[in-house]
Structure formats: C-alpha cells, structure tokens
GROMACS .gro file of C-alpha atoms in nm:
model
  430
    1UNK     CA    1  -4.579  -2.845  -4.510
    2UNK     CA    2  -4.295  -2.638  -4.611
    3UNK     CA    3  -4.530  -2.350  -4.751
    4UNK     CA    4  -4.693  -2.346  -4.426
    5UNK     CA    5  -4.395  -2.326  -4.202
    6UNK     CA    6  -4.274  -2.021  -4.464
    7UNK     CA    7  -4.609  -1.854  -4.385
    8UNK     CA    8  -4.567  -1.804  -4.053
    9UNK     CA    9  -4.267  -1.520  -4.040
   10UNK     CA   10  -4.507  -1.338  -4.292
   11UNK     CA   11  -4.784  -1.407  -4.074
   12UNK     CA   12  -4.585  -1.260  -3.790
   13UNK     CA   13  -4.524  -0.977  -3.961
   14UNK     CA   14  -4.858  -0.856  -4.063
   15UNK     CA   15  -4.944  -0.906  -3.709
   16UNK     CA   16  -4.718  -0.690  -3.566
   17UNK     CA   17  -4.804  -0.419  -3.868
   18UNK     CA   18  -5.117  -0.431  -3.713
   19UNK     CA   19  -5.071  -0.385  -3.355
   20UNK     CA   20  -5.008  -0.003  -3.219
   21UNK     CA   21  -4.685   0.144  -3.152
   22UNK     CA   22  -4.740   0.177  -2.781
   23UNK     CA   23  -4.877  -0.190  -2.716
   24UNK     CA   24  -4.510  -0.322  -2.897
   25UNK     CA   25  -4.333  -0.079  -2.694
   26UNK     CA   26  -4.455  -0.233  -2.391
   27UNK     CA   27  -4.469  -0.633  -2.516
   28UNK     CA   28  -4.066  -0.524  -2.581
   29UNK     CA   29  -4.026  -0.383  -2.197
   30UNK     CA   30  -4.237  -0.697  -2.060
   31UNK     CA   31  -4.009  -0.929  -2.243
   32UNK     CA   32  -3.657  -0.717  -2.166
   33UNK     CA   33  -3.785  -0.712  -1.796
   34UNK     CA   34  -3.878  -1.080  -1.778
   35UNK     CA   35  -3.508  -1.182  -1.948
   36UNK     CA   36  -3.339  -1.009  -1.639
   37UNK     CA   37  -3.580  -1.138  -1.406
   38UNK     CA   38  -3.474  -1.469  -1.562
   39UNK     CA   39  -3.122  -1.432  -1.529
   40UNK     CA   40  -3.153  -1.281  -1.190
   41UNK     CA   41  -3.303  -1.622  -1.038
   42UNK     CA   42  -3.087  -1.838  -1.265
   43UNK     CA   43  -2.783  -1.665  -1.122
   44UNK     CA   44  -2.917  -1.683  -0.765
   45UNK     CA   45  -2.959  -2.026  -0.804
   46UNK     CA   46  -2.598  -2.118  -0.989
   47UNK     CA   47  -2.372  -1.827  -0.800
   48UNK     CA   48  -2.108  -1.982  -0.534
   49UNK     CA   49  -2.208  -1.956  -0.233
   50UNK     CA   50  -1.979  -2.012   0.056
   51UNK     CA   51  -2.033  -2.248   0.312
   52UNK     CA   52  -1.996  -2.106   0.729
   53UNK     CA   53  -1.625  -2.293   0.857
   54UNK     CA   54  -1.688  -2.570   1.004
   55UNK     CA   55  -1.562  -2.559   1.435
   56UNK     CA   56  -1.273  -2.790   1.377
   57UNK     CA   57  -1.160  -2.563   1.093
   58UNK     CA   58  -1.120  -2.243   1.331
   59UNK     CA   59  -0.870  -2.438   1.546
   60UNK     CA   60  -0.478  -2.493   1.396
   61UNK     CA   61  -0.216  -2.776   1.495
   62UNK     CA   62   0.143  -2.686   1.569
   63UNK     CA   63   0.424  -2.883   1.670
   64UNK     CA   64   0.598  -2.811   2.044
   65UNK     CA   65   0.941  -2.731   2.161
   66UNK     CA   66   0.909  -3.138   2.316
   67UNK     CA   67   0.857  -3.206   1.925
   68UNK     CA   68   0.515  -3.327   1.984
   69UNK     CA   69   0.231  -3.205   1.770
   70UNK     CA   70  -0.011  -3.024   1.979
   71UNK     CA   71  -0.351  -3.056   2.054
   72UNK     CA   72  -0.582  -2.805   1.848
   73UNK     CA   73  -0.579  -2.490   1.931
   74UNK     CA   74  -0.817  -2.203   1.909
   75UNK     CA   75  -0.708  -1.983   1.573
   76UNK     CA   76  -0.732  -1.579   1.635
   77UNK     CA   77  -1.034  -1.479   1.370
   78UNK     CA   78  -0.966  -1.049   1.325
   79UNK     CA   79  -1.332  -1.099   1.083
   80UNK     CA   80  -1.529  -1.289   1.370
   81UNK     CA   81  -1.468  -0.959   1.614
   82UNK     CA   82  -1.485  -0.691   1.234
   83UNK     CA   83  -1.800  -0.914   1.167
   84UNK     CA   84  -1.984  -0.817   1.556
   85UNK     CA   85  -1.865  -0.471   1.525
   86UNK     CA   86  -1.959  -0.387   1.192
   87UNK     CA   87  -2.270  -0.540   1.293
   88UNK     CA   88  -2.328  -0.294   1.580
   89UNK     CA   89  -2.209   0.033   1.387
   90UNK     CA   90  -2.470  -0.097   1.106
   91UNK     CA   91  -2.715   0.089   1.383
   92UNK     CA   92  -2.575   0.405   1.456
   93UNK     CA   93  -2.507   0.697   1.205
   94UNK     CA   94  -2.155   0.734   1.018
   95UNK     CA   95  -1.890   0.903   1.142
   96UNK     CA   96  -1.887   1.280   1.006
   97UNK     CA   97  -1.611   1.431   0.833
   98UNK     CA   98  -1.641   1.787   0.878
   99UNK     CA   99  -1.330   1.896   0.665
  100UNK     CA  100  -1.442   1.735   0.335
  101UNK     CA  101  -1.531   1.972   0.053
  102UNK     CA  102  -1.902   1.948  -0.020
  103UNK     CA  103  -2.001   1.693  -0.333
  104UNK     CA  104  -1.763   1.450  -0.220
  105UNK     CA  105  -1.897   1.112  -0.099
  106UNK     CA  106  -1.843   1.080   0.279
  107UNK     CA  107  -1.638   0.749   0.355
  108UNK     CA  108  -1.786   0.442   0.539
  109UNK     CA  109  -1.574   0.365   0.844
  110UNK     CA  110  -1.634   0.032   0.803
  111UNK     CA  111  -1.262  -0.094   0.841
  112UNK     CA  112  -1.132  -0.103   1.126
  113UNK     CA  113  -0.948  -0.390   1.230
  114UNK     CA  114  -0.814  -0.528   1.504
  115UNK     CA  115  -0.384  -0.429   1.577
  116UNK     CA  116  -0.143  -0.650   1.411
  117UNK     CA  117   0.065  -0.895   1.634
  118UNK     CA  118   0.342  -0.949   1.399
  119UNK     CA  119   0.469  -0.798   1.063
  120UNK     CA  120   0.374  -1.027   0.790
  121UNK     CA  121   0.141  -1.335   0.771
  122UNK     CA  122   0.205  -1.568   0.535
  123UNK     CA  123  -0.090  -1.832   0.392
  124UNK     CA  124  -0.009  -2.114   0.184
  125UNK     CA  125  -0.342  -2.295   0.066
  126UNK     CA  126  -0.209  -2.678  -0.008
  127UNK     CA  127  -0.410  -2.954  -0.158
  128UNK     CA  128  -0.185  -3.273  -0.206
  129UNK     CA  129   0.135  -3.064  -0.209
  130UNK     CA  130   0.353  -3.315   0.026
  131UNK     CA  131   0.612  -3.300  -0.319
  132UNK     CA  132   0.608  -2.940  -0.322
  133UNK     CA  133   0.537  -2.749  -0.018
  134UNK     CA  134   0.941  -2.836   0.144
  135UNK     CA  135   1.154  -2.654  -0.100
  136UNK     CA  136   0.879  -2.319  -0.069
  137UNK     CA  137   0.873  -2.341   0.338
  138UNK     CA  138   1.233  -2.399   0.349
  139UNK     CA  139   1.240  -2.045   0.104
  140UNK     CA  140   0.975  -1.874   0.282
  141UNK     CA  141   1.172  -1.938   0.668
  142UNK     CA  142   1.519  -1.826   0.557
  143UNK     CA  143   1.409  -1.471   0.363
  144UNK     CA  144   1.180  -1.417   0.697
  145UNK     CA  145   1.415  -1.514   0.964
  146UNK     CA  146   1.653  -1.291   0.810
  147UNK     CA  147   1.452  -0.984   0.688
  148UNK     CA  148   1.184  -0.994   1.031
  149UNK     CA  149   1.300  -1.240   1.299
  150UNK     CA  150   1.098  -1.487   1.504
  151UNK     CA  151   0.854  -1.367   1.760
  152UNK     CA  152   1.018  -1.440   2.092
  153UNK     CA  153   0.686  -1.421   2.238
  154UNK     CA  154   0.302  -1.306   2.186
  155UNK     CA  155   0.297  -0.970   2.123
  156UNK     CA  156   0.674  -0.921   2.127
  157UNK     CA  157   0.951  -1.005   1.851
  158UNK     CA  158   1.271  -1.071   1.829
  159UNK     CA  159   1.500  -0.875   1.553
  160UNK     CA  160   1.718  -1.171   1.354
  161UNK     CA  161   2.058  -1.175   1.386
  162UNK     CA  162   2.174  -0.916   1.113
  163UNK     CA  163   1.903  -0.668   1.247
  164UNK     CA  164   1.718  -0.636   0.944
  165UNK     CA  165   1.387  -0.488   0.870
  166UNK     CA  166   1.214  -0.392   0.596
  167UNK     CA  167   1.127  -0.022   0.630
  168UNK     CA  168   0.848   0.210   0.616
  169UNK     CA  169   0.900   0.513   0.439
  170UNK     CA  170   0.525   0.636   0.382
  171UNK     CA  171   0.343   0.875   0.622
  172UNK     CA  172   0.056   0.671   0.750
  173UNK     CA  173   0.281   0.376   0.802
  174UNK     CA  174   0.493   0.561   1.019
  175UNK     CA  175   0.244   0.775   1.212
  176UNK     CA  176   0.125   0.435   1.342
  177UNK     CA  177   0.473   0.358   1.430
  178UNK     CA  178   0.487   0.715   1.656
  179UNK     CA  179   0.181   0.549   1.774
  180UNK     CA  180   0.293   0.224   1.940
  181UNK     CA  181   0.614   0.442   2.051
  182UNK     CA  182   0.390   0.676   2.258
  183UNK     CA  183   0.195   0.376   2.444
  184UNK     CA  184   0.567   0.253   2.499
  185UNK     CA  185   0.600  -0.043   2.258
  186UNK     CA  186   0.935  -0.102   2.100
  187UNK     CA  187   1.043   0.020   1.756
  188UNK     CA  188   0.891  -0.131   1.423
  189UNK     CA  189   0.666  -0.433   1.441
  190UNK     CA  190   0.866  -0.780   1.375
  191UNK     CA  191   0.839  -1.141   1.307
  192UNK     CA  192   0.611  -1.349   1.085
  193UNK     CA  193   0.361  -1.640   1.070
  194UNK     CA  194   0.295  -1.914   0.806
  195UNK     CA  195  -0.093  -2.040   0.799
  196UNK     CA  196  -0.080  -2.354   0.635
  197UNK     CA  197  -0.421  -2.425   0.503
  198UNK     CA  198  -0.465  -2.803   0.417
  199UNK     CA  199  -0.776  -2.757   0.167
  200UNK     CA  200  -0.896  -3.164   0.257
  201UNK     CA  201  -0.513  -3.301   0.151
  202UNK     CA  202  -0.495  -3.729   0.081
  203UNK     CA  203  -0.163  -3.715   0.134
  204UNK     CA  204   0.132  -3.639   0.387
  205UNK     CA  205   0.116  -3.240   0.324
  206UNK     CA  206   0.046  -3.200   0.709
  207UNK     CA  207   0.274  -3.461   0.805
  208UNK     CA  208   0.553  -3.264   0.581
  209UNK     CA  209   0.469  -2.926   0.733
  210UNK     CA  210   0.506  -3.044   1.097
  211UNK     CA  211   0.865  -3.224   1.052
  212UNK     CA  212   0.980  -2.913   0.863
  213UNK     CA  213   0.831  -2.694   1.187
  214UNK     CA  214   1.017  -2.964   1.397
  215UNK     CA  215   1.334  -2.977   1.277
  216UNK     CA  216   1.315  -2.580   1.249
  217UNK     CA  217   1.198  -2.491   1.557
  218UNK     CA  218   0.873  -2.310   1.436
  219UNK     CA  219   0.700  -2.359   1.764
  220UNK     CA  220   0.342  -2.170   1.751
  221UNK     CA  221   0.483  -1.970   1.405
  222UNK     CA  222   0.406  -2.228   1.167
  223UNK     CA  223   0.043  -2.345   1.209
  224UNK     CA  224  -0.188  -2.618   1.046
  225UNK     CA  225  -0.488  -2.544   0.977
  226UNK     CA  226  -0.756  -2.825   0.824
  227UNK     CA  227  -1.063  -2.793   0.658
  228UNK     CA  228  -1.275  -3.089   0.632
  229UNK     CA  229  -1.398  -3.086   0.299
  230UNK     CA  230  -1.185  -2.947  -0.022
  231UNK     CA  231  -1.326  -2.579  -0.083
  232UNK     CA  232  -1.059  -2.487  -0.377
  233UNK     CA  233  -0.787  -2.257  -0.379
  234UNK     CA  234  -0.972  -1.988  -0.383
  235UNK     CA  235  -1.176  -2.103  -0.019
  236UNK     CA  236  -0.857  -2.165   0.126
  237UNK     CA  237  -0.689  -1.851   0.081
  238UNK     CA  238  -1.023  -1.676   0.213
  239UNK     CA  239  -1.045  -1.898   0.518
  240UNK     CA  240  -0.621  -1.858   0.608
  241UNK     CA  241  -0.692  -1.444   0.551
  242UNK     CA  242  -0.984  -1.432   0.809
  243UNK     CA  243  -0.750  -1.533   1.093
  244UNK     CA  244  -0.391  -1.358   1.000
  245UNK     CA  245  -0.262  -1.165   1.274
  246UNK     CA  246   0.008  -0.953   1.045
  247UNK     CA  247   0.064  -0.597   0.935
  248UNK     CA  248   0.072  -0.780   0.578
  249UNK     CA  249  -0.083  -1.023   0.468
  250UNK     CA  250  -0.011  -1.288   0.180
  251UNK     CA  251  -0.075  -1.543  -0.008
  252UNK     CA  252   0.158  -1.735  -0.191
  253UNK     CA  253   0.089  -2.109  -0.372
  254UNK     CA  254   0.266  -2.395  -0.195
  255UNK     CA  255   0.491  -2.497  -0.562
  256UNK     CA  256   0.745  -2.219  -0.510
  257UNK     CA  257   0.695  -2.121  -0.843
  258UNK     CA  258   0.692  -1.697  -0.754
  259UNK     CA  259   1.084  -1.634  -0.559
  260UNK     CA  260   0.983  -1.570  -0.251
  261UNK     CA  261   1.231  -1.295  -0.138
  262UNK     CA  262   1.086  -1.083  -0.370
  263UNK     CA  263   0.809  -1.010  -0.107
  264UNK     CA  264   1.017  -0.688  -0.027
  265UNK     CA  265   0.908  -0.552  -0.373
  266UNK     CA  266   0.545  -0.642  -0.270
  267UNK     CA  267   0.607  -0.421   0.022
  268UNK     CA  268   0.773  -0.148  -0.147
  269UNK     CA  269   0.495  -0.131  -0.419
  270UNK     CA  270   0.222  -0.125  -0.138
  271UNK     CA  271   0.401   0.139   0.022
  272UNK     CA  272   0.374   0.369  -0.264
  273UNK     CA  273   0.013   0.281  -0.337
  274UNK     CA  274  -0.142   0.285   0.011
  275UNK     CA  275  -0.420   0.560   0.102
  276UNK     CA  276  -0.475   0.751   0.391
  277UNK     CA  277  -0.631   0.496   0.584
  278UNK     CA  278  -0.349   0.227   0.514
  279UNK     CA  279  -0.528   0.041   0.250
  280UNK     CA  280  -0.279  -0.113  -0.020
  281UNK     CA  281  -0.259  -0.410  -0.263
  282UNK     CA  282   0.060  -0.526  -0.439
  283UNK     CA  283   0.056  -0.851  -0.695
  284UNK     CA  284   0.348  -0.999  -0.816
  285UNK     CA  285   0.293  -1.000  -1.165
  286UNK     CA  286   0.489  -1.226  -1.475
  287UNK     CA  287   0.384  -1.009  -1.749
  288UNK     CA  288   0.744  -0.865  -1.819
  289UNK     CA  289   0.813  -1.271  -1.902
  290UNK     CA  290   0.579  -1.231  -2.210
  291UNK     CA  291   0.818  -1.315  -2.508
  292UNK     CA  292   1.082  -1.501  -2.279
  293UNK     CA  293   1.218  -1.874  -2.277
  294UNK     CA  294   0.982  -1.923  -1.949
  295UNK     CA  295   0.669  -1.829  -2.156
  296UNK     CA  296   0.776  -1.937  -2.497
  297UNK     CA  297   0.855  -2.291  -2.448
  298UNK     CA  298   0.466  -2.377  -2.290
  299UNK     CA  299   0.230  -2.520  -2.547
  300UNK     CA  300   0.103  -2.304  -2.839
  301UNK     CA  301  -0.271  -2.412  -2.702
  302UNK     CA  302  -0.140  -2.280  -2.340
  303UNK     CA  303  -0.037  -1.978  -2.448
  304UNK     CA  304  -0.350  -1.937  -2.677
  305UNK     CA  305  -0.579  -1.984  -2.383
  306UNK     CA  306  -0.405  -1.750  -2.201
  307UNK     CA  307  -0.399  -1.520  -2.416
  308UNK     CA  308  -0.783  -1.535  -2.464
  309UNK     CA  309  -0.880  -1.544  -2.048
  310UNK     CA  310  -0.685  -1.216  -2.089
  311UNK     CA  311  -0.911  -1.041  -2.343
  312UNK     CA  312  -1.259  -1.191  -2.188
  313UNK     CA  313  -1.103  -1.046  -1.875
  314UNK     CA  314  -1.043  -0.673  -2.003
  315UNK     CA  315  -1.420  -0.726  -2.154
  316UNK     CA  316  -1.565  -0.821  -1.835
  317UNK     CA  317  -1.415  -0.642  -1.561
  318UNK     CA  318  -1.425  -0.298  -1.482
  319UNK     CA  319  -1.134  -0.036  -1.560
  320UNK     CA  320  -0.933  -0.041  -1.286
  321UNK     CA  321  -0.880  -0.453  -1.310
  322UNK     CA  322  -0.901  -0.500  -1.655
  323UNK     CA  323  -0.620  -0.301  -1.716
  324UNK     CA  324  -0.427  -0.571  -1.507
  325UNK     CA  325  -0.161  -0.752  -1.729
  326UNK     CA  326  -0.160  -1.078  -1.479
  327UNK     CA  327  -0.404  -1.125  -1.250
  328UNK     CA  328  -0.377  -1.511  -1.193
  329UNK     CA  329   0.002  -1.475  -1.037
  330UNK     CA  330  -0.013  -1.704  -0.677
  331UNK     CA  331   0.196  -1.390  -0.503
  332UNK     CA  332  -0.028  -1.146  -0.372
  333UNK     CA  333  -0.017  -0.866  -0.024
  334UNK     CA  334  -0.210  -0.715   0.130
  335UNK     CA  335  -0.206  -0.407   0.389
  336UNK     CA  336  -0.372  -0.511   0.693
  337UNK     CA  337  -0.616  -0.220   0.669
  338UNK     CA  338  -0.737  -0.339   0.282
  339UNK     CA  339  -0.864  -0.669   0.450
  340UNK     CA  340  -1.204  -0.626   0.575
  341UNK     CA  341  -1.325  -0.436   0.258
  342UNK     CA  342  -1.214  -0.769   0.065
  343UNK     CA  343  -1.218  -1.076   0.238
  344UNK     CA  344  -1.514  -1.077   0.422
  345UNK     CA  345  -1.689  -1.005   0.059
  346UNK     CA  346  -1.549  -1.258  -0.126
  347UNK     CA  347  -1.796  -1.550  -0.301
  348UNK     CA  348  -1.547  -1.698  -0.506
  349UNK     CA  349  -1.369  -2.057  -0.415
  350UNK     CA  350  -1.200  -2.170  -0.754
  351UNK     CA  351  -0.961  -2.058  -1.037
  352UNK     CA  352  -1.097  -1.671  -1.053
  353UNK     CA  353  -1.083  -1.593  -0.668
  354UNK     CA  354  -0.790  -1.319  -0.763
  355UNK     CA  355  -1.030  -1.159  -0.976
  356UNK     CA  356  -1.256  -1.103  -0.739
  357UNK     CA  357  -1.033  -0.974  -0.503
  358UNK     CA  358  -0.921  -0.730  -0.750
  359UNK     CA  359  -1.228  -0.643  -0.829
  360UNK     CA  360  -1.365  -0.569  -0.460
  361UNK     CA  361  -1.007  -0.334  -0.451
  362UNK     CA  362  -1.160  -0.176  -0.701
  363UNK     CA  363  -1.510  -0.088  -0.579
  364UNK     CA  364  -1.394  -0.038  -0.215
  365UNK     CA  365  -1.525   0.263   0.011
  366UNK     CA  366  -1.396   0.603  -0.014
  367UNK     CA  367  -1.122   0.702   0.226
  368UNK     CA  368  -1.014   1.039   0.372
  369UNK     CA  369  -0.697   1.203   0.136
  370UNK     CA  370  -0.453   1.330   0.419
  371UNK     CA  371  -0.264   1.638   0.353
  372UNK     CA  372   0.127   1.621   0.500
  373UNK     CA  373  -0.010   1.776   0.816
  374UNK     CA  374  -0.250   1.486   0.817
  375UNK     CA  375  -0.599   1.702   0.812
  376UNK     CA  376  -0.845   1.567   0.561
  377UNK     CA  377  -0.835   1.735   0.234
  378UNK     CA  378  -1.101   1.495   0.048
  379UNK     CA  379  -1.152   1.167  -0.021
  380UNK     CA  380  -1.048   0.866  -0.229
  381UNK     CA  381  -1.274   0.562  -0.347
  382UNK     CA  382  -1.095   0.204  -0.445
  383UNK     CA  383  -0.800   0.055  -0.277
  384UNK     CA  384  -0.516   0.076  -0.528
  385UNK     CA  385  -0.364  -0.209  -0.645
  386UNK     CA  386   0.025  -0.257  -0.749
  387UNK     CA  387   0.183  -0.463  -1.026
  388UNK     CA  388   0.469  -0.597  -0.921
  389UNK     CA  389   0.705  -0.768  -1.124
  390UNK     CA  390   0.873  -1.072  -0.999
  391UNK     CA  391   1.067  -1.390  -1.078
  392UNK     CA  392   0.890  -1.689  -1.191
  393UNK     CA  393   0.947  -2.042  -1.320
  394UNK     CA  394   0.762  -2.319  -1.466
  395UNK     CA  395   0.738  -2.623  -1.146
  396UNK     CA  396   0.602  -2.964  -1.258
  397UNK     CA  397   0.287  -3.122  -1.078
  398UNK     CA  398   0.040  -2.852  -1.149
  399UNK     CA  399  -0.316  -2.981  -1.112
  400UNK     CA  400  -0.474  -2.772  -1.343
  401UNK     CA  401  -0.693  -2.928  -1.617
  402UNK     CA  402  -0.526  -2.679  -1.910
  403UNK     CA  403  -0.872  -2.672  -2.121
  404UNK     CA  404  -1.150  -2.767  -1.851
  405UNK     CA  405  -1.004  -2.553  -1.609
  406UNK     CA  406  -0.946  -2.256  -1.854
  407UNK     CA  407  -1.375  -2.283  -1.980
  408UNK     CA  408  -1.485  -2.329  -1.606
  409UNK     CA  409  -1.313  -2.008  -1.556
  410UNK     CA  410  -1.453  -1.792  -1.826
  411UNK     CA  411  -1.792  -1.951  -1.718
  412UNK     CA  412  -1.704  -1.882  -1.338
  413UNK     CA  413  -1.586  -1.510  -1.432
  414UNK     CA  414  -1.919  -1.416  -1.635
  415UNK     CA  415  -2.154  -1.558  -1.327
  416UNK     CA  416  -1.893  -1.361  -1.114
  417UNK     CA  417  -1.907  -1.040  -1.283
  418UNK     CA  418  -2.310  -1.089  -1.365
  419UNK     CA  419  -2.393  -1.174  -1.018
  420UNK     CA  420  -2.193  -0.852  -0.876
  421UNK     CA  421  -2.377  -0.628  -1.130
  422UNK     CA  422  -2.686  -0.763  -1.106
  423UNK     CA  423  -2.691  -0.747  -0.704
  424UNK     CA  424  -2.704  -1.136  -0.650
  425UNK     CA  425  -2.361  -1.013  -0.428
  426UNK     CA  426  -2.307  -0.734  -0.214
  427UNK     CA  427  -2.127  -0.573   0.035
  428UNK     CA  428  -2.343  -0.678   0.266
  429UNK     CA  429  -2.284  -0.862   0.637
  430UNK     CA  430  -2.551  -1.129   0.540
   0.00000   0.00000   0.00000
C-alpha cells in the first residue's frame, strides 16, 4: 500500500515529462484563472453587504423647550439628494477643464454636496453606553458652546458668549466665506449638532441622552437617532454621516476616551491638508503614546496584537494608508466636501470601518490644483489625510473581545482589501 501511494508523485511526474510545453502552459492559466474565479464568487458571497435604512431609522427624537421628547422627526439626508443627482449627471458628459495640461486625468465632478447649515456635526455611534456617554456629552457641549455657539435658529447661529471661533486660514475655505458674504449671509458659519446614533441599545443610552439635552437646553441640537437592528460601529457611524448638516463632520466614540477639545487640532490639520475642492481628512492619532505609562501598562498579549494588526495592515493596504501609525483612533473629521467620495462607498460595518475610510481617501477622484489666483493649474488624485496627535486614556467597559475581535479583523481586512481589488466593490451608485 505504501509503495503504491509513493508511486504516484513519480507517476505524476513522468506524465507531465510527457505532455508538451504549450498544453502545461495552458492547464497552468486554466487553473490560475479558475482560482480567481473561485475567490471572486467566494468573496461575493462572504463580503458585507449593507442593508438599505430602515424608514424609522431616517427620522431622529429630540427633546422640547416644554421638556417633552418629541415625536419623530424627519432627519435631513445630504446622500439621499448627492445619491439623485449623481444619478442624473451619470447621463450627461463630464464637466471639461480646459486649463489642465494635457496627460493629466480630468477630475470627476462627482462631489458636490449640498451647503452646510452649521459648522461642525458631531456623531456619536452608542451601543449600551448609558455608563459612558454623560461624562463625553457633558465634554463635547462645553468645548462647542464655547468655541461655536448654539444655533439660534435654522440656518442662523448664534456666536457664544466669549465670541469665539475657530478660524479659517486656507484659501478655499475662505473664498467660500466671500461667498456667503456676497449673497448677504453673516460672517463665518457657527454652531454645532450632536447625532446620537443608538446602534439597537438594551439599555437607558437614549433615556440618558434626552435628560442630558433636557437639563441643557439642547432643543433640536442634540438628536436621537435609532436603528432597529445592531449594525456595528462601523454601520452607525456611516448611517449618522449620511444625514450631518456641518461644514465638518466627526465621529467620536461615546467612552470619552480621545479629549474632546482637541477637535481644534483636527481642524487645523485639515486645514493644511485640504485640496482645491475642499476635500480634507484629519485623525486623531495615539501613536506618540507608544512607549508611555498609557500604552505600557495594557497586557503584553494587547500590545502584541496590536502590534501585529499594525504590520498585516502596512502589508495589505495601499501606500498612502499603510503608512498610517493609528488608524483605529475613535476621533476622526472630515471636510464636508471629502464626504460623498467616502461615505456613500463604504461596505464595512465592524472593527475595520476606519480602514476603509482611509482607504477610499486614498483612491478618491482627482481634483483641480488652484493656483493663488484660483485658475486651475492641474490636478490632484486622493483626499489627503492628517495625523493628528491627541490626548488619550484607557476608560473601563470596552466591549471588545481582545483576541476574537482582533482575528475577525484581520479576516474582515483581507475580504476588505480582496473584495476592493478584485472589483466585488466599487465606486459605483448601485
């Protein structure tokens, strides 16, 4: 028996001895072509794929000045309106830049977005975070009353007490201020909003939210908004930056773990990034806390696993994002401008969503390059991304799963990176 089951790699091999050098050349390209064929339908079939929101989830709860919750309320959706429009301009030719230099790729103008309302747009995804979410909203409030003021109305603002703003200091930014001055708006765009996204919460995390918004007077500027069955962080954070109305947009997690007044360095580092047509990205990043008490004191397998997510990350992502030193940080803006060549792209619902959203930075359209008399000079592909470093600390209650979670996101960021390489996702409306 054993003889015989030796004979057969020998067997094999005279065989193949035998056969022409042609017909081996093309068993080889059958066989290569039939492996990505194979991992083509297997990643079809295993990719996330996001589910349409639910009706009730495009409404938001908010308490009144009576104190009384209201009664759901339609939420503003900027991709709904991008989504019909790109749509439309999918049938008529691109817009033609006449002053590019020949061999550079024309743009797409494929971003346009509806104005902002208010200055920055905060969205907190929160899964069973009634423990957590107080001391962050009670954070988040004070730096933004103070820095942009409360909206006194819609459309309008009202400048806190000590007048402050944070300021523009980049051309585009303030050509669009010249803008709203010529159509007679006032000044600099203020005030905020916080987009609570309750990701299917068992507890009081609503219940929290709306006493804080109470007892605050957050009338219409704190909103609630429910989805009906737990999507991850990663869905939540998608669904609350469909409907932002601000000039920024963030993200930040509901423990308080990133300081939240160091959003004006997320600003700042947008600022100096941003391209000609507005489009910036600024992370907060805790790499400069590698080697510190904050980082040292975790778990040797903690810091081991992160430590390896990091180097399958620089393996499997392309340039611009693997040379990222923390991608995972919960603290991340965005220009309004950079949001519909991300969000309405993204596939990803769990752990890795931030990779993704790098990534799609990354491979974003070419823009126009102004010159300082603002005529076109060339173009610029990718939305660049900032790494911003900001104060962090350790808060109890995580519910990560250290090892599970840590395999289900190499896993999740092959099939990721596969699936966008492969052309199982695209940028595509459908």
């Amino acid at each position: 028996m054993a003889g015989a089951l030796l004979s057969i790699p020998e067997a094999i091999l005279n065989l193949a001895l035998q056969t022409p050098a042609y017909m081996l050349l093309l068993i080889f390209i059958f066989l290569i072509g039939l492996g990505l064929v194979t991992i083509f339908i297997t990643l079809h079939l295993i990719a996330p794929k996001p589910r349409d929101p639910y009706p009730s989830e495009k409404t938001y709860i908010t308490t009144q000045p009576d104190g009384n919750v209201s009664l759901p309320r339609q939420l503003p959706c900027w991709y709904d309106r991008w989504r019909a429009t790109s749509r439309l301009q999918e049938t008529s030719s691109s817009s033609s830049y006449s002053t590019i230099p020949p061999g550079f790729p024309v743009p797409q103008d494929d971003g346009l977005i509806e104005p902002a309302e208010v200055a920055i747009s905060v969205v907190i995804p929160a899964y069973n975070e009634a423990d957590r979410i107080l001391p962050t909203l009670k954070e988040m409030v004070e730096y933004l009353d103070e820095k942009f003021g409360r909206p006194a109305s819609a459309g309008q603002s009202r400048p806190s007490s000590s007048g402050a703003t944070v300021k523009h200091h980049r051309l585009v930014f303030n050509k669009n201020k010249k803008e709203r001055g010529d159509k007679g708006e006032s000044g600099p765009l203020g005030g905020y909003e916080i987009l609570v996204v309750n990701d299917g919460s068992k507890d009081s995390t609503v219940q929290v939210a709306l006493e804080f918004s109470k007892q605050t007077g957050l009338h219409d500027i704190l909103r609630v908004v429910t989805l009906e069955k737990n999507r991850g962080k990663g869905g939540g954070v998608t669904h609350g930056m469909r409907h932002v109305r601000g000039e920024y947009a963030i993200f930040a997690d509901a423990d308080g773990a990133s300081r939240f007044s160091d959003l004006g360095k997320l600003i700042e580092g947008c600022e100096d990034v941003v391209d000609g047509s507005n489009r910036g990205v600024a992370i907060g990043s805790r790499a400069h806390l590698v080697g510190s008490e904050v980082v040292v004191k975790r778990s040797a397998i903690r810091n081991f696993l992160m430590r390896s997510f990091h180097f399958i990350l620089m393996i499997l992502t392309p340039p611009a994002t693997s040379r990222i030193r923390d991608t995972q940080c919960g603290f991340k803006l965005f220009s309004r401008a950079a949001l519909p060549h991300i969000i309405p792209y993204m596939h990803s619902e769990g752990w890795i969503f931030d990779i993704e959203m790098l990534m799609l930075a990354e491979s974003a359209p070419a823009t126009p390059v102004l010159a300082s008399d603002g005529s076109i000079i060339g173009t610029s592909c990718g939305i660049k991304v900032a790494e911003v470093p900001i104060q962090w600390h350790e808060v109890d209650g995580s519910k990560m799963n250290l090892v599970m979670d840590s395999i289900r996101m190499a896993i999740g960021l092959a099939v990721l990176r596969a699936s966008w390489m492969m052309g199982v996702y695209r940028r595509r409306l459908s």
